[in-house]
């Protein structure tokens, strides 16, 4: 049944959904990586599609930016459309000297300045983790295809324009690989609703070096990341 934010029918979504932030990225993925594609959502232009990658049925939908937007779509997909595997495919910044623009980061865990998981967890610190089976498949595929990846902790920030840039040196010294705005919320949702979640990110910004990905770098690393995600799809 349609929900407040998704006007799809039961069965319109596959059990695995790739989740880019940008709905036009969802359209691009559907058009360039999937076959037999059907558009399944257009509420607020948060475009969603279902098609096939080889013989695997898979969906892709935008989430918008930030934990609140990403979380509400994830919750509706899980609870109303039977989605079991949610794979965020996004971009991130980094503050690590040994990480470069275009690198692919797999978020094994997600730290955050958001309060959402404390609200879920009696105000305690919840360790927001990726699903191990999805993580394992991505690592296996990356190893097999010799796609370099970095696996570790990311930081999901509520504020893109942070008033406390001092945080960056702490993130650096604590070994945080990437900075983005959704993973910790997505992992909290997956835990609360017993779904599987994983986040793959391409590095689009080097915050301390003040570097930004060129359109060619964005496209190359994006293609590698999407292929990795699709190759790892499970039912
Ligand atoms: N900060 C937060 N989110 C991001 C960034 C960043 O620098 N780059 C891409 N997503």
Coordinates of C-alpha atoms and ligand atoms in Angstrom, one line a residue:
X1 CA 0.0 0.0 0.0
X2 CA 1.2 3.5 -0.7
X3 CA 2.7 5.4 2.2
X4 CA 3.0 9.1 2.9
X5 CA 6.3 9.4 1.0
X6 CA 6.1 6.4 -1.4
X7 CA 3.2 5.9 -3.9
X8 CA 4.2 2.4 -4.9
X9 CA 2.1 -0.8 -4.9
X10 CA 2.9 -3.9 -2.8
X11 CA 5.6 -5.9 -4.5
X12 CA 6.9 -2.9 -6.5
X13 CA 10.3 -3.0 -4.6
X14 CA 12.8 -5.8 -4.7
X15 CA 14.2 -7.1 -1.5
X16 CA 17.4 -5.1 -2.1
X17 CA 17.4 -1.4 -2.6
X18 CA 20.4 0.8 -3.5
X19 CA 20.0 4.2 -1.9
X20 CA 21.9 7.2 -3.4
X21 CA 21.1 10.6 -1.8
X22 CA 20.3 12.2 -5.1
X23 CA 17.1 11.0 -6.8
X24 CA 18.7 11.8 -10.2
X25 CA 21.5 9.4 -9.3
X26 CA 18.8 6.8 -8.7
X27 CA 17.5 7.5 -12.3
X28 CA 21.0 7.3 -13.7
X29 CA 21.7 4.0 -12.0
X30 CA 18.4 2.6 -13.2
X31 CA 19.0 3.7 -16.8
X32 CA 22.7 2.7 -17.0
X33 CA 23.0 -0.4 -14.9
X34 CA 19.6 -2.1 -14.8
X35 CA 17.3 -3.7 -17.5
X36 CA 13.4 -3.9 -17.6
X37 CA 13.2 -0.9 -15.4
X38 CA 9.9 0.4 -14.0
X39 CA 9.6 3.6 -12.1
X40 CA 7.9 2.9 -8.7
X41 CA 8.0 6.2 -6.8
X42 CA 7.7 9.9 -7.7
X43 CA 6.4 11.5 -4.5
X44 CA 8.4 14.7 -3.9
X45 CA 10.5 13.7 -7.0
X46 CA 12.2 11.1 -4.7
X47 CA 12.5 8.8 -7.7
X48 CA 12.4 5.0 -7.2
X49 CA 12.9 2.3 -9.8
X50 CA 12.9 -1.5 -9.9
X51 CA 14.7 -3.5 -12.6
X52 CA 17.1 -6.3 -13.1
X53 CA 20.9 -6.6 -12.8
X54 CA 21.6 -9.8 -14.7
X55 CA 18.9 -12.1 -13.3
X56 CA 18.8 -10.3 -9.9
X57 CA 15.8 -8.1 -9.2
X58 CA 16.9 -4.9 -7.5
X59 CA 15.5 -1.5 -6.7
X60 CA 17.2 1.9 -6.5
X61 CA 15.7 5.1 -4.9
X62 CA 16.9 8.5 -3.7
X63 CA 16.9 9.3 0.0
X64 CA 17.6 13.0 0.1
X65 CA 20.3 14.3 2.3
X66 CA 20.7 13.8 6.1
X67 CA 19.6 11.3 8.6
X68 CA 15.9 12.4 8.9
X69 CA 15.2 12.2 5.2
X70 CA 17.2 8.9 4.7
X71 CA 15.6 7.3 7.8
X72 CA 12.0 7.9 6.8
X73 CA 12.4 6.3 3.4
X74 CA 14.3 3.4 4.9
X75 CA 11.6 2.8 7.5
X76 CA 8.8 2.9 4.9
X77 CA 10.7 0.6 2.6
X78 CA 11.3 -2.0 5.3
X79 CA 7.9 -1.9 7.1
X80 CA 5.6 -1.3 4.1
X81 CA 7.4 -2.7 1.1
X82 CA 9.2 -5.7 2.6
X83 CA 12.7 -4.4 1.8
X84 CA 15.4 -6.5 3.5
X85 CA 18.7 -5.1 2.3
X86 CA 19.5 -1.4 2.1
X87 CA 22.7 -0.4 0.5
X88 CA 23.5 3.3 0.7
X89 CA 25.7 4.4 -2.2
X90 CA 26.9 7.9 -1.6
X91 CA 29.8 10.3 -1.4
X92 CA 31.8 11.6 1.5
X93 CA 34.5 13.9 2.6
X94 CA 37.8 12.9 4.3
X95 CA 40.4 14.4 6.5
X96 CA 42.9 11.5 6.2
X97 CA 46.2 12.3 4.4
X98 CA 46.4 8.7 3.0
X99 CA 42.9 8.8 1.5
X100 CA 42.4 10.3 -1.9
X101 CA 39.6 11.7 -4.0
X102 CA 37.9 8.8 -5.7
X103 CA 38.8 6.2 -3.1
X104 CA 35.9 3.9 -2.1
X105 CA 35.1 3.6 1.6
X106 CA 32.9 0.9 3.1
X107 CA 31.4 2.0 6.4
X108 CA 31.8 -1.0 8.8
X109 CA 30.6 1.4 11.5
X110 CA 29.2 4.9 11.7
X111 CA 29.9 7.4 14.5
X112 CA 27.7 10.5 14.7
X113 CA 26.8 13.8 16.3
X114 CA 23.2 13.0 15.7
X115 CA 20.9 12.0 18.7
X116 CA 18.7 9.5 16.8
X117 CA 20.3 6.3 18.0
X118 CA 20.4 7.6 21.6
X119 CA 16.6 8.1 21.2
X120 CA 16.4 4.5 20.1
X121 CA 18.7 3.2 22.8
X122 CA 17.7 4.6 26.1
X123 CA 20.1 7.5 25.7
X124 CA 23.1 5.1 25.6
X125 CA 25.7 4.9 22.9
X126 CA 24.6 2.5 20.2
X127 CA 27.4 1.0 18.0
X128 CA 25.9 1.6 14.6
X129 CA 27.2 -1.2 12.5
X130 CA 26.9 -2.5 8.9
X131 CA 25.3 -5.9 8.4
X132 CA 28.2 -8.4 8.4
X133 CA 26.9 -10.6 5.6
X134 CA 26.5 -7.6 3.2
X135 CA 29.9 -6.3 4.3
X136 CA 31.5 -9.7 3.8
X137 CA 30.1 -10.0 0.3
X138 CA 31.3 -6.5 -0.7
X139 CA 34.8 -7.3 0.7
X140 CA 34.9 -10.6 -1.2
X141 CA 33.7 -9.0 -4.5
X142 CA 36.2 -6.2 -4.1
X143 CA 39.1 -8.6 -3.5
X144 CA 38.0 -10.8 -6.4
X145 CA 37.8 -7.9 -8.8
X146 CA 40.9 -6.1 -7.4
X147 CA 38.8 -3.0 -6.6
X148 CA 40.6 -1.1 -3.8
X149 CA 38.4 -0.3 -0.9
X150 CA 38.9 1.1 2.6
X151 CA 36.8 -0.5 5.4
X152 CA 36.2 1.2 8.7
X153 CA 34.5 3.9 10.6
X154 CA 32.8 6.9 9.2
X155 CA 31.2 10.0 10.8
X156 CA 27.6 10.9 10.0
X157 CA 27.2 14.6 10.7
X158 CA 23.9 16.5 11.1
X159 CA 25.6 19.7 9.9
X160 CA 27.3 19.9 6.6
X161 CA 28.5 23.4 7.5
X162 CA 29.8 22.6 10.9
X163 CA 30.2 25.4 13.5
X164 CA 33.0 23.3 15.2
X165 CA 35.6 22.5 12.6
X166 CA 37.9 21.5 15.5
X167 CA 36.1 18.1 15.1
X168 CA 38.1 17.4 12.0
X169 CA 41.4 16.9 14.0
X170 CA 39.6 14.5 16.4
X171 CA 38.1 12.5 13.5
X172 CA 41.5 12.3 11.9
X173 CA 43.3 11.1 15.1
X174 CA 40.5 8.6 15.8
X175 CA 41.0 7.0 12.3
X176 CA 37.6 8.0 10.9
X177 CA 37.8 7.4 7.2
X178 CA 35.0 9.4 5.8
X179 CA 32.5 12.1 6.7
X180 CA 28.9 12.0 5.4
X181 CA 25.4 12.5 6.7
X182 CA 23.3 9.3 6.7
X183 CA 25.0 6.0 7.6
X184 CA 24.6 6.1 11.4
X185 CA 20.8 6.8 11.0
X186 CA 20.4 4.1 8.4
X187 CA 22.2 1.5 10.6
X188 CA 20.0 2.5 13.6
X189 CA 16.9 2.0 11.5
X190 CA 18.1 -1.4 10.2
X191 CA 18.8 -2.5 13.8
X192 CA 15.4 -1.3 15.0
X193 CA 13.5 -2.9 12.2
X194 CA 15.7 -6.1 11.8
X195 CA 16.9 -5.3 8.3
X196 CA 20.4 -5.4 6.8
X197 CA 22.2 -2.2 5.9
X198 CA 25.5 -1.2 4.4
X199 CA 27.0 2.1 3.2
X200 CA 29.5 2.5 0.3
X201 CA 31.0 5.9 -0.3
X202 CA 33.2 7.5 -2.9
X203 CA 35.4 10.3 -1.6
X204 CA 34.3 13.5 -3.3
X205 CA 36.0 16.0 -1.0
X206 CA 39.3 16.3 0.8
X207 CA 38.3 18.7 3.6
X208 CA 41.8 19.5 5.0
X209 CA 43.5 19.6 1.6
X210 CA 40.5 21.5 0.1
X211 CA 40.3 19.3 -2.9
X212 CA 37.1 18.3 -4.8
X213 CA 36.5 15.5 -7.3
X214 CA 36.5 16.4 -11.0
X215 CA 33.5 15.1 -13.0
X216 CA 35.7 12.4 -14.5
X217 CA 36.9 11.2 -11.0
X218 CA 33.3 11.3 -9.8
X219 CA 32.1 9.2 -12.7
X220 CA 34.9 6.6 -12.5
X221 CA 34.7 5.9 -8.8
X222 CA 30.9 6.1 -8.9
X223 CA 30.8 3.3 -11.6
X224 CA 33.2 1.2 -9.5
X225 CA 31.1 1.6 -6.4
X226 CA 27.8 0.9 -8.0
X227 CA 29.2 -2.2 -9.7
X228 CA 30.5 -3.4 -6.4
X229 CA 27.1 -2.8 -4.7
X230 CA 25.2 -4.6 -7.5
X231 CA 27.6 -7.5 -7.6
X232 CA 27.0 -8.0 -3.9
X233 CA 23.2 -8.0 -4.0
X234 CA 21.6 -10.8 -2.0
X235 CA 17.9 -11.8 -1.8
Ligands
LIG1 N1 30.8 16.5 4.7 C1 29.6 15.9 4.9 N2 29.0 15.2 3.9 C2 29.7 15.1 2.7 C3 30.9 15.7 2.5 C4 31.5 16.4 3.5 O1 32.5 17.0 3.4 N3 31.2 15.4 1.2 C5 30.2 14.6 0.7 N4 29.3 14.4 1.6

